[in-house]
């Protein structure tokens, strides 16, 4: 006769309500000392990367050589996914754009957004009901 | 109430006793490249572990990133001074926006579960206990002030949905925690370390073992809600004699049932028991971070942290309810509150003779409508309307900005005005 409780529910996290956690947790920078396609990447690692790393302490950054291969940046995300971008023959500033793209990504697979608003909350106005109000005169 | 007992200062004394020497030795060693180089060259005199590896790597040309002391592999958890050199740990510290006062060594300690390192001076058990107390206290007072009319069973379920192992496991995952495959002294201190082989020490919350515990299982004794508030843990579960022994027995039973014929591939993905161990280890890590913030930065910082990481989660409280005889309960509620007796009236209907009739039924007390619902039969619509009426009573809220008892701990707090808390249950068990 009393109220019973359903004990299987779990609260849902909402990133950005309260605390915000950047979804990119790690970035790998791979370069080659010899190949020409890594020229821009080598310049980026020397000039812009220290500044970027200092500005984003929440991202773990690794730099490692990958001889005889094109330079690659790999972003690792909190949901377990990773995204990689090949930056061959790009200038340091172009590479910085790519790095910022990886930083801002959520790690989700890219999807076409068809509905402008997505929400886990119920509509404030409720769903329209034909059984309420004056009704429609036929 | 016992659940509202605030964390007292004697725990932090015990916490801060832990490893003072470790911290001191870490401070004496400056972190620099020269140190690293010295260590890598000194390996020529002392055959360190990595030089003996047979991978054929030219260690002079490619020195290891982090030379390990020879004793590292024999330790159950990484040395504290290695915390200062872990990139993962520093990134985690920044990702959680932890205060500078919280040192990396303590953050590294929160990642060592009791199942990885049994020594309480090096694992997170003490920090997790303090964290659990703080989280449960803050969430309990917040739920009670926010929804003052909730029955006790619903409060317990809501506590479980916010502070149980499952939500705290999700919190740890949302922080991007990775775990080491096997714990040991050589793993990166930024990885969560727990063992799937042996269960660690279970944290015990507040609560008391009931004298009649043996008979509860045997004779299905009825337990009142009041006794549950006093004796049971924060989720209304019975305190067993020895949770650790129980887990060990479960583990033994699992080992006994282990079937050799099952493909190892299926085992490697884990099973119910390993998932539960992983969930508890992640949850204990979350609690330990909260305990560490309290130990180093104090009350206000920990309250802000709990508010932004745990209280900010969302839960639909109306989905926690399950009713038996809602009409009778509503009748008793109206009697208790001196309302007119509830009367169900049909507001609208369609298709009474069709295959899919729809009835809209409202429940009225005098001229006030208490609730309404739509149903495929008159009886079902009336039951649903009674449930909606009861939910709208139980889920009364004074608003999100109601003051909490812990707000009084702030200096220069306004005088306390008692919060409205209802007795909760309409029908006592």
XYZ file of C-alpha atoms in Angstrom, chain B residues 34-428:
395
model
C 69.486 17.128 -15.950
C 68.076 14.771 -13.371
C 66.709 12.557 -16.065
C 70.010 12.528 -17.893
C 71.900 11.656 -14.736
C 69.634 8.743 -14.144
C 69.924 7.437 -17.649
C 73.710 7.545 -17.548
C 73.885 6.056 -14.088
C 72.241 2.958 -15.418
C 75.606 1.939 -16.838
C 76.854 1.297 -13.327
C 73.643 -0.200 -11.973
C 71.942 -2.577 -14.407
C 68.447 -1.082 -14.370
C 65.423 -2.974 -15.499
C 65.062 -1.418 -18.940
C 68.659 -2.088 -19.967
C 68.167 -5.757 -19.468
C 65.197 -5.844 -21.807
C 65.856 -7.862 -24.911
C 64.015 -5.660 -27.383
C 67.209 -4.650 -29.153
C 66.608 -0.921 -28.620
C 69.656 1.301 -28.716
C 69.193 2.942 -25.324
C 72.029 5.395 -25.812
C 70.419 6.877 -28.877
C 66.809 6.555 -27.679
C 66.892 6.881 -23.898
C 63.700 5.781 -22.162
C 61.356 8.649 -21.442
C 61.209 7.840 -17.777
C 63.926 5.661 -16.259
C 62.382 3.584 -13.500
C 64.216 2.811 -10.295
C 65.099 -0.892 -10.144
C 62.694 -1.474 -7.268
C 59.697 -0.073 -9.181
C 58.451 -3.369 -10.542
C 58.389 -4.967 -7.113
C 56.130 -2.261 -5.643
C 52.328 -2.637 -5.664
C 51.761 0.984 -6.746
C 53.917 3.704 -8.367
C 56.271 5.740 -6.239
C 54.831 9.118 -5.196
C 57.618 11.156 -6.766
C 56.776 9.768 -10.188
C 53.489 11.675 -9.983
C 55.339 14.897 -10.746
C 56.462 13.547 -14.113
C 53.234 12.001 -15.336
C 51.696 13.906 -18.231
C 48.368 12.117 -17.777
C 48.160 13.173 -14.155
C 48.977 16.801 -14.878
C 46.366 16.816 -17.645
C 43.767 15.309 -15.306
C 44.558 17.916 -12.657
C 44.001 20.687 -15.194
C 40.928 19.041 -16.727
C 39.127 18.965 -13.390
C 40.257 22.550 -12.649
C 41.557 21.336 -9.305
C 43.043 23.944 -6.994
C 46.840 24.369 -6.959
C 46.831 23.429 -3.281
C 45.990 19.843 -4.213
C 49.375 18.284 -5.059
C 49.841 15.799 -7.859
C 51.057 13.179 -5.376
C 47.669 13.149 -3.654
C 45.869 13.013 -6.983
C 48.050 10.026 -7.884
C 47.079 8.393 -4.604
C 43.370 8.769 -5.379
C 43.951 6.590 -8.436
C 45.245 3.613 -6.431
C 42.386 1.372 -5.393
C 42.564 -0.769 -2.271
C 42.571 -3.868 -4.455
C 45.816 -2.723 -6.117
C 47.717 -1.707 -2.986
C 46.592 -2.976 0.380
C 48.612 -0.484 2.379
C 46.168 2.195 3.594
C 48.969 4.759 3.532
C 49.289 4.361 -0.218
C 45.767 3.576 -1.459
C 42.695 5.759 -1.703
C 40.505 3.982 0.875
C 40.701 6.697 3.533
C 40.190 9.526 1.060
C 37.284 7.653 -0.510
C 35.611 7.224 2.854
C 35.782 10.951 3.562
C 34.615 11.703 0.026
C 31.677 9.325 0.339
C 30.604 10.989 3.577
C 30.802 14.452 2.063
C 29.022 13.540 -1.163
C 26.219 11.723 0.645
C 25.790 14.545 3.151
C 25.544 17.287 0.551
C 23.279 15.350 -1.801
C 20.995 14.195 1.033
C 20.396 17.680 2.415
C 19.893 19.045 -1.091
C 17.306 16.385 -1.995
C 15.455 16.838 1.279
C 15.248 20.618 1.064
C 14.437 20.586 -2.638
C 11.658 17.981 -2.384
C 10.525 18.144 1.258
C 7.576 15.799 0.866
C 9.376 12.774 -0.603
C 8.793 9.446 1.151
C 11.908 7.855 2.619
C 12.026 5.047 0.034
C 12.139 7.621 -2.764
C 14.884 9.578 -0.999
C 16.941 6.400 -0.795
C 16.393 5.690 -4.478
C 17.327 9.269 -5.383
C 20.460 9.022 -3.249
C 21.383 5.874 -5.123
C 20.784 7.617 -8.447
C 23.121 10.483 -7.498
C 25.745 8.987 -5.188
C 25.659 5.232 -5.790
C 28.426 3.360 -7.587
C 26.771 3.603 -11.010
C 26.515 7.428 -11.241
C 29.954 7.984 -9.674
C 31.397 5.484 -12.149
C 29.878 7.584 -14.925
C 31.380 10.730 -13.400
C 34.837 9.153 -13.385
C 34.380 8.036 -16.998
C 33.295 11.528 -17.991
C 36.610 12.801 -16.629
C 38.465 10.644 -19.129
C 39.990 8.179 -16.661
C 41.857 5.277 -18.194
C 42.755 2.230 -16.188
C 45.898 0.130 -16.132
C 45.478 -3.442 -17.320
C 47.214 -4.755 -14.214
C 48.291 -2.645 -11.232
C 51.952 -2.420 -10.350
C 54.807 -0.120 -9.453
C 55.810 0.460 -13.054
C 52.507 1.767 -14.468
C 51.902 5.420 -15.235
C 50.611 7.117 -12.052
C 47.926 8.819 -14.153
C 46.096 5.527 -14.741
C 43.451 4.094 -12.441
C 44.867 1.006 -10.771
C 42.664 -1.764 -9.459
C 42.853 -5.502 -9.464
C 40.245 -7.828 -10.890
C 41.862 -10.792 -9.174
C 41.189 -9.937 -5.556
C 38.476 -7.697 -4.156
C 39.808 -4.800 -2.096
C 38.527 -3.532 1.200
C 34.961 -2.367 0.871
C 34.307 1.098 2.236
C 31.779 0.983 5.000
C 29.410 3.885 5.290
C 27.419 4.884 8.316
C 25.024 2.346 9.737
C 24.848 -0.418 12.256
C 24.559 -4.141 12.063
C 21.094 -5.179 13.209
C 20.862 -7.628 16.069
C 18.158 -9.565 14.258
C 20.095 -9.741 10.989
C 20.207 -13.538 10.844
C 16.481 -13.781 11.393
C 15.671 -11.161 8.768
C 16.947 -13.482 6.073
C 15.529 -16.598 7.673
C 12.052 -15.486 8.667
C 11.616 -12.481 6.341
C 11.222 -10.067 9.244
C 9.456 -6.849 8.419
C 11.695 -3.785 8.699
C 10.159 -0.431 9.438
C 11.291 2.680 7.632
C 12.241 4.376 10.889
C 14.555 1.529 11.829
C 16.035 1.722 8.324
C 16.856 5.395 8.850
C 18.666 4.562 12.062
C 20.363 1.263 11.306
C 20.768 0.875 7.563
C 23.186 2.579 5.207
C 22.486 5.704 3.157
C 20.482 3.759 0.584
C 18.288 1.835 3.011
C 20.234 -1.388 2.539
C 21.005 -3.647 5.465
C 24.522 -3.497 6.863
C 25.873 -7.000 6.488
C 28.265 -8.412 9.044
C 31.300 -8.156 6.882
C 30.907 -6.849 3.375
C 34.439 -7.830 2.495
C 33.896 -11.416 3.545
C 30.695 -11.477 1.546
C 32.519 -10.276 -1.547
C 35.198 -12.883 -0.974
C 32.517 -15.562 -0.769
C 30.975 -14.303 -3.999
C 34.403 -14.404 -5.587
C 34.964 -17.969 -4.362
C 31.585 -19.007 -5.689
C 32.478 -17.442 -9.008
C 35.790 -19.290 -9.089
C 34.021 -22.537 -8.243
C 31.627 -22.020 -11.121
C 34.433 -21.199 -13.507
C 34.030 -23.343 -16.568
C 37.196 -24.306 -18.410
C 35.267 -25.006 -21.573
C 34.258 -21.345 -21.976
C 36.377 -19.665 -24.594
C 38.991 -17.350 -23.082
C 37.907 -14.730 -25.594
C 34.544 -14.460 -23.918
C 36.166 -14.172 -20.518
C 38.450 -11.371 -21.614
C 35.503 -9.083 -22.188
C 34.622 -9.401 -18.535
C 31.583 -10.613 -16.720
C 29.151 -9.338 -14.133
C 31.647 -9.587 -11.278
C 34.506 -7.853 -13.070
C 32.195 -5.094 -14.253
C 31.059 -4.554 -10.695
C 34.677 -4.430 -9.468
C 35.539 -1.886 -12.156
C 32.466 0.171 -11.314
C 33.362 0.244 -7.623
C 36.971 1.166 -8.366
C 35.895 4.084 -10.552
C 33.322 5.222 -7.976
C 35.895 5.050 -5.195
C 38.250 7.152 -7.280
C 35.561 9.844 -7.655
C 34.941 9.760 -3.908
C 38.664 9.908 -3.214
C 39.073 13.017 -5.364
C 36.334 14.677 -3.323
C 38.043 13.554 -0.099
C 41.391 14.862 -1.340
C 39.897 18.259 -2.154
C 38.442 18.391 1.346
C 41.738 17.412 2.942
C 43.786 20.016 1.095
C 41.390 22.840 0.244
C 38.600 22.660 2.801
C 34.854 22.842 3.032
C 33.934 25.505 0.495
C 36.036 24.043 -2.294
C 34.605 20.580 -1.802
C 31.052 21.900 -1.758
C 31.602 23.758 -5.019
C 33.162 20.652 -6.555
C 30.258 18.392 -5.534
C 27.794 20.976 -6.789
C 29.407 21.318 -10.190
C 30.175 17.635 -10.821
C 27.487 15.601 -9.029
C 24.587 17.879 -8.152
C 24.556 19.236 -11.706
C 23.461 15.849 -12.992
C 19.788 15.516 -13.795
C 17.223 12.998 -12.626
C 13.500 12.818 -13.290
C 12.185 12.274 -9.770
C 8.693 11.442 -11.024
C 10.058 8.242 -12.558
C 11.200 6.912 -9.182
C 7.679 6.225 -7.950
C 5.798 2.968 -8.029
C 2.350 2.755 -6.443
C 0.153 0.060 -4.997
C -3.436 1.198 -4.449
C -2.948 4.836 -5.413
C -6.640 5.684 -4.978
C -6.645 4.533 -1.386
C -3.437 6.417 -0.667
C -4.898 9.575 -2.180
C -8.001 9.155 -0.057
C -5.890 8.913 3.101
C -3.867 11.929 2.051
C -7.012 14.037 1.615
C -8.249 12.846 4.992
C -4.947 13.709 6.671
C -4.774 17.168 5.113
C -8.475 17.951 5.710
C -9.231 18.202 2.002
C -12.615 17.170 0.662
C -12.627 13.473 -0.289
C -11.291 12.929 -3.807
C -13.831 12.290 -6.543
C -12.922 11.025 -10.006
C -14.826 12.627 -12.866
C -14.619 11.907 -16.555
C -13.635 15.039 -18.417
C -13.696 13.796 -21.981
C -13.954 10.594 -23.943
C -13.854 9.318 -27.454
C -14.493 6.010 -29.181
C -16.199 4.210 -26.296
C -17.452 1.510 -28.653
C -14.305 1.355 -30.750
C -11.189 -0.792 -30.371
C -9.175 2.106 -28.980
C -11.264 4.179 -26.616
C -9.680 7.136 -24.841
C -10.918 8.547 -21.549
C -9.676 11.622 -19.763
C -10.326 11.437 -16.040
C -9.698 14.166 -13.488
C -9.647 13.795 -9.714
C -11.295 16.600 -7.810
C -11.300 17.536 -4.177
C -14.164 19.988 -3.799
C -13.581 22.518 -6.548
C -9.849 21.832 -6.873
C -8.556 19.493 -9.523
C -5.762 17.405 -7.993
C -4.687 15.666 -11.189
C -5.812 14.130 -14.413
C -4.747 11.411 -16.799
C -5.587 9.742 -20.084
C -6.272 6.024 -20.257
C -7.715 3.324 -22.471
C -10.289 2.371 -19.861
C -12.104 4.296 -17.165
C -10.424 2.315 -14.404
C -6.935 2.759 -15.807
C -7.498 6.466 -16.370
C -8.672 6.873 -12.778
C -5.650 4.993 -11.411
C -3.289 7.078 -13.486
C -5.030 10.262 -12.413
C -4.632 9.212 -8.768
C -0.926 8.535 -9.334
C -0.485 11.932 -10.960
C -2.253 13.593 -8.040
C -0.017 11.827 -5.548
C 3.089 12.702 -7.519
C 2.102 16.345 -7.645
C 1.767 16.243 -3.858
C 5.029 14.404 -3.198
C 7.044 16.443 -5.689
C 6.234 19.824 -4.212
C 9.368 21.947 -4.296
C 10.028 25.341 -2.696
C 12.273 26.158 -5.656
C 15.880 25.621 -6.555
C 17.260 28.425 -4.425
C 16.154 27.169 -1.024
C 18.894 27.526 1.577
C 20.647 24.395 2.724
C 21.829 23.713 6.269
C 25.436 23.654 5.062
C 25.045 27.240 3.808
C 25.143 28.268 7.452
C 28.795 27.210 7.666
C 29.790 30.171 5.521
C 31.095 33.153 7.461
C 28.558 35.984 7.871
C 25.661 33.745 6.890
C 22.176 35.133 7.411
C 20.274 33.718 10.400
C 18.808 30.316 9.700
C 15.138 29.979 8.983
C 13.953 26.413 9.429
C 13.409 24.585 6.165
C 10.041 22.972 5.592
C 10.338 19.184 5.725
C 7.155 17.104 5.549
C 6.802 13.781 7.346
C 6.854 12.172 3.929
C 4.899 8.956 3.843
C 1.136 9.215 3.635
C 0.783 5.548 4.475
C 3.432 4.241 6.843
